[in-house]
Structures are given as C-alpha cells and as structure tokens.
Amino acid sequence: QAPGLPGQAGMAAGGGRPEGETAPRGAVRGRVGAEDREGLTTAYPTPGATPMLKGISPLLSPELLAVLARMGHGDEIVLADAHFPGETMNARVLRADGLKIADLLDAILPLFELDAYVDDPLVMMAAVPGDKLDPKVEKAYRAAIDRHAPHAPPIARLERFAFYDRAQQAFAVVMTGETAKYGNIILKKGVTPS
C-alpha cells in the first residue's frame, strides 16, 4: 500500500491520517442528516467548503453530486423552495439551505442532460386560483437554463397537487433557501451524449 492510505500501519483507528495528525481546519464536509431510501446518510453542505474537483461548482455538495450521478434516464429531481413540504413528499431529501434555485441550476445543468424524449423536461408549480406568479422567478431560471441547455423547451406549469404527486415519485428533493413563491422546479434527466 502507498504511504498515507487507510489501513496502513501507524494510521489512527478508523481514519486515513497518521496517528497524532489532526484534520485541517474546515475539513469537515457536513453534518450527518437523515437516512435516504437505501439507508445512506445525507449531509448538509458546510458553508465555505471547497470541493477538490476541477470544474465542479462549490454549490454542489458531495451528496448532491452522488444523487445526480445515481439518477437514470427519466428520473426526476425537485429543486424545492423553502416553503415546500419536502420531508412529507419524498424519503430522499437533501439540504441546500441558503442557496437560490437559479444558482443551483447554473451549478447542476453543466453536468446534467435534460430529457430530450419528453415534451416537458422542466416543470414548475402553477399558481393556485387567486395567486399571481412573479415573472422574475421563471426569468431567472430560464436565464440559467439557456446558458447550459439553450434548446430546452419552455418550462411547463403543473397544478399544485399534481406537482406534489410528481415530487413523491421523484428520485430526490433538494430543499433550498429559495424564498420566492412557486419557486419549485422539476428537472427530468436525459441521456448523456457520447
């Protein structure tokens, strides 16, 4: 084994550091959260943590990257606003507290192919009767989408309870810090081009 790998003599119990060596300040990735459907724990992103990968946005936690990678063609992920009942809707909930959905779209879409085989790979919640949508919300999302998927169709709108039904079937829900009303959006994963 190469020096410094876990399991090597002289390593601290249960870790990959030599005995007596402590982790650098800020090295903790996150706090353990709830278990997902497969019994894997999710973690909350640690503010200020920097990923050790090139070309990956620091807004994407290791847990969110893993979920995006595990999703298959046709699977959906909900980027939910802070008002959304995520824990009620889905067993696999990730936290992205403090992050705006438009910023997350800018981080996710360079890595995520939208489904080209369906009419609506992008779906937002429609306003309930008597409410009005703020057009700035969809405009901000569309700007991020157009930077990375300029040929994506218009964002479809789905009635509130139909949207909840879709969220229950989604691969995961990401709870964000988005405070705009009706800020939720569903992304349907496509086939990565070869």
XYZ file of C-alpha atoms in Angstrom:
194
model
C 0.000 0.000 0.000
C 1.120 3.538 -0.720
C 2.073 5.690 2.275
C -0.828 7.567 3.816
C -3.601 5.176 2.731
C -6.118 3.884 5.270
C -5.283 0.517 6.705
C -1.547 1.189 6.745
C 0.318 0.594 9.998
C 0.614 3.756 12.038
C -2.771 5.105 10.987
C -5.191 6.393 13.572
C -8.037 3.995 14.276
C -10.840 4.359 11.728
C -9.149 7.097 9.729
C -6.706 7.793 6.956
C -4.298 10.046 8.868
C -1.158 9.061 10.714
C -1.614 8.851 14.472
C -1.434 12.233 16.154
C -2.210 14.189 12.951
C -5.436 16.164 13.054
C -7.664 17.161 10.165
C -7.039 20.652 8.778
C -9.366 23.389 9.999
C -12.594 23.389 7.937
C -12.023 19.875 6.590
C -15.338 18.553 7.878
C -17.666 18.175 4.858
C -21.010 18.351 6.608
C -23.226 17.242 9.426
C -24.943 13.915 9.134
C -28.593 14.224 8.201
C -31.432 11.784 7.618
C -31.116 8.366 6.001
C -32.352 8.053 2.429
C -34.226 5.143 0.822
C -31.111 2.981 0.568
C -30.084 3.686 4.174
C -27.332 6.079 3.085
C -26.994 9.212 5.139
C -27.151 12.627 3.590
C -25.131 15.534 4.893
C -25.782 19.219 4.979
C -23.274 21.265 2.963
C -20.670 23.012 5.071
C -20.553 26.725 4.262
C -17.193 27.674 2.804
C -16.201 24.088 1.985
C -14.327 23.811 -1.308
C -14.618 20.653 -3.421
C -11.366 19.074 -4.539
C -12.571 18.611 -8.134
C -11.942 20.854 -11.118
C -14.936 22.232 -12.985
C -17.441 21.369 -10.234
C -19.351 24.242 -8.649
C -18.723 24.640 -4.912
C -22.522 24.897 -4.538
C -22.831 21.157 -5.220
C -22.373 19.058 -2.105
C -20.822 15.590 -2.419
C -24.248 14.152 -1.585
C -25.979 16.095 -4.364
C -23.270 15.063 -6.839
C -23.821 11.433 -5.843
C -27.588 11.734 -6.339
C -27.145 13.351 -9.767
C -24.778 10.529 -10.772
C -27.106 7.789 -9.477
C -30.133 9.124 -11.354
C -31.035 7.312 -14.558
C -32.766 8.381 -17.759
C -36.253 9.631 -16.940
C -35.582 10.114 -13.230
C -36.630 13.464 -11.810
C -35.180 15.755 -9.173
C -37.105 18.531 -7.465
C -35.321 21.772 -6.619
C -37.698 22.970 -3.930
C -38.198 26.393 -2.437
C -38.006 26.905 1.315
C -41.815 26.623 1.644
C -42.059 23.171 0.033
C -43.037 20.198 2.267
C -40.065 18.127 1.092
C -39.864 15.744 4.048
C -43.558 14.921 3.592
C -43.227 14.394 -0.137
C -40.135 12.231 -0.517
C -37.890 9.969 1.537
C -34.690 11.226 -0.145
C -34.259 14.868 0.835
C -31.024 16.801 0.525
C -30.405 20.205 2.087
C -29.078 23.202 0.192
C -30.086 25.829 2.726
C -29.194 29.379 1.820
C -28.869 28.644 -1.902
C -31.096 30.138 -4.590
C -32.537 27.788 -7.200
C -31.241 29.851 -10.147
C -27.707 29.455 -8.755
C -28.213 25.702 -8.298
C -29.454 25.422 -11.892
C -26.221 27.107 -13.006
C -24.267 24.543 -10.976
C -26.275 21.430 -11.958
C -27.000 21.917 -15.660
C -23.388 21.754 -16.909
C -23.375 18.178 -15.515
C -26.981 17.156 -16.168
C -28.565 16.385 -19.536
C -32.264 17.255 -19.735
C -34.535 14.600 -21.236
C -34.933 15.258 -24.978
C -37.526 12.454 -25.367
C -40.317 14.221 -23.476
C -42.189 17.442 -24.141
C -41.656 18.840 -20.645
C -38.287 18.073 -19.010
C -38.718 21.240 -16.929
C -41.828 21.703 -14.778
C -42.773 24.384 -12.261
C -45.807 24.622 -9.994
C -48.745 26.632 -11.322
C -50.294 29.320 -9.130
C -53.445 28.395 -7.285
C -56.547 30.438 -8.216
C -56.267 33.921 -6.724
C -52.439 33.903 -6.570
C -50.168 35.548 -9.113
C -46.786 34.325 -10.319
C -43.780 36.618 -10.145
C -42.392 36.524 -13.719
C -38.893 37.372 -12.430
C -38.610 33.889 -10.883
C -39.088 31.965 -14.137
C -36.990 34.547 -15.989
C -34.038 33.932 -13.620
C -34.411 30.152 -14.005
C -34.698 30.434 -17.770
C -31.514 32.522 -17.949
C -29.589 29.761 -16.133
C -31.193 27.059 -18.296
C -30.408 28.923 -21.514
C -26.728 29.221 -20.557
C -26.379 25.431 -20.392
C -29.325 23.965 -22.348
C -30.336 26.633 -24.874
C -32.532 24.224 -26.850
C -34.596 23.172 -23.823
C -38.345 23.662 -24.336
C -40.320 26.228 -22.332
C -40.912 25.460 -18.674
C -44.284 23.722 -18.227
C -46.618 24.502 -15.320
C -48.369 21.864 -13.253
C -51.278 22.250 -10.803
C -50.142 22.277 -7.156
C -51.381 18.819 -6.106
C -50.287 17.223 -9.378
C -46.859 18.749 -8.710
C -46.895 17.172 -5.223
C -47.725 13.795 -6.792
C -44.738 14.156 -9.123
C -42.499 15.126 -6.194
C -43.499 11.940 -4.349
C -42.285 9.899 -7.342
C -39.093 11.929 -7.852
C -35.657 10.435 -7.290
C -34.879 13.182 -4.767
C -35.959 16.546 -3.418
C -33.383 19.273 -2.783
C -34.586 21.772 -0.172
C -33.084 25.175 -0.951
C -33.084 28.623 0.572
C -35.233 29.964 -2.283
C -37.961 32.169 -0.773
C -39.851 33.094 -3.965
C -43.408 31.745 -4.024
C -43.900 28.975 -6.585
C -40.138 28.661 -6.934
C -40.106 24.842 -7.175
C -38.844 23.230 -10.374
C -38.575 19.607 -11.513
C -35.738 18.517 -13.810
C -36.085 15.257 -15.774
C -32.768 13.580 -16.550
C -31.922 12.672 -20.104
C -29.288 10.567 -21.833
C -25.754 11.888 -21.602
C -24.376 12.388 -25.119
C -21.464 10.148 -26.048
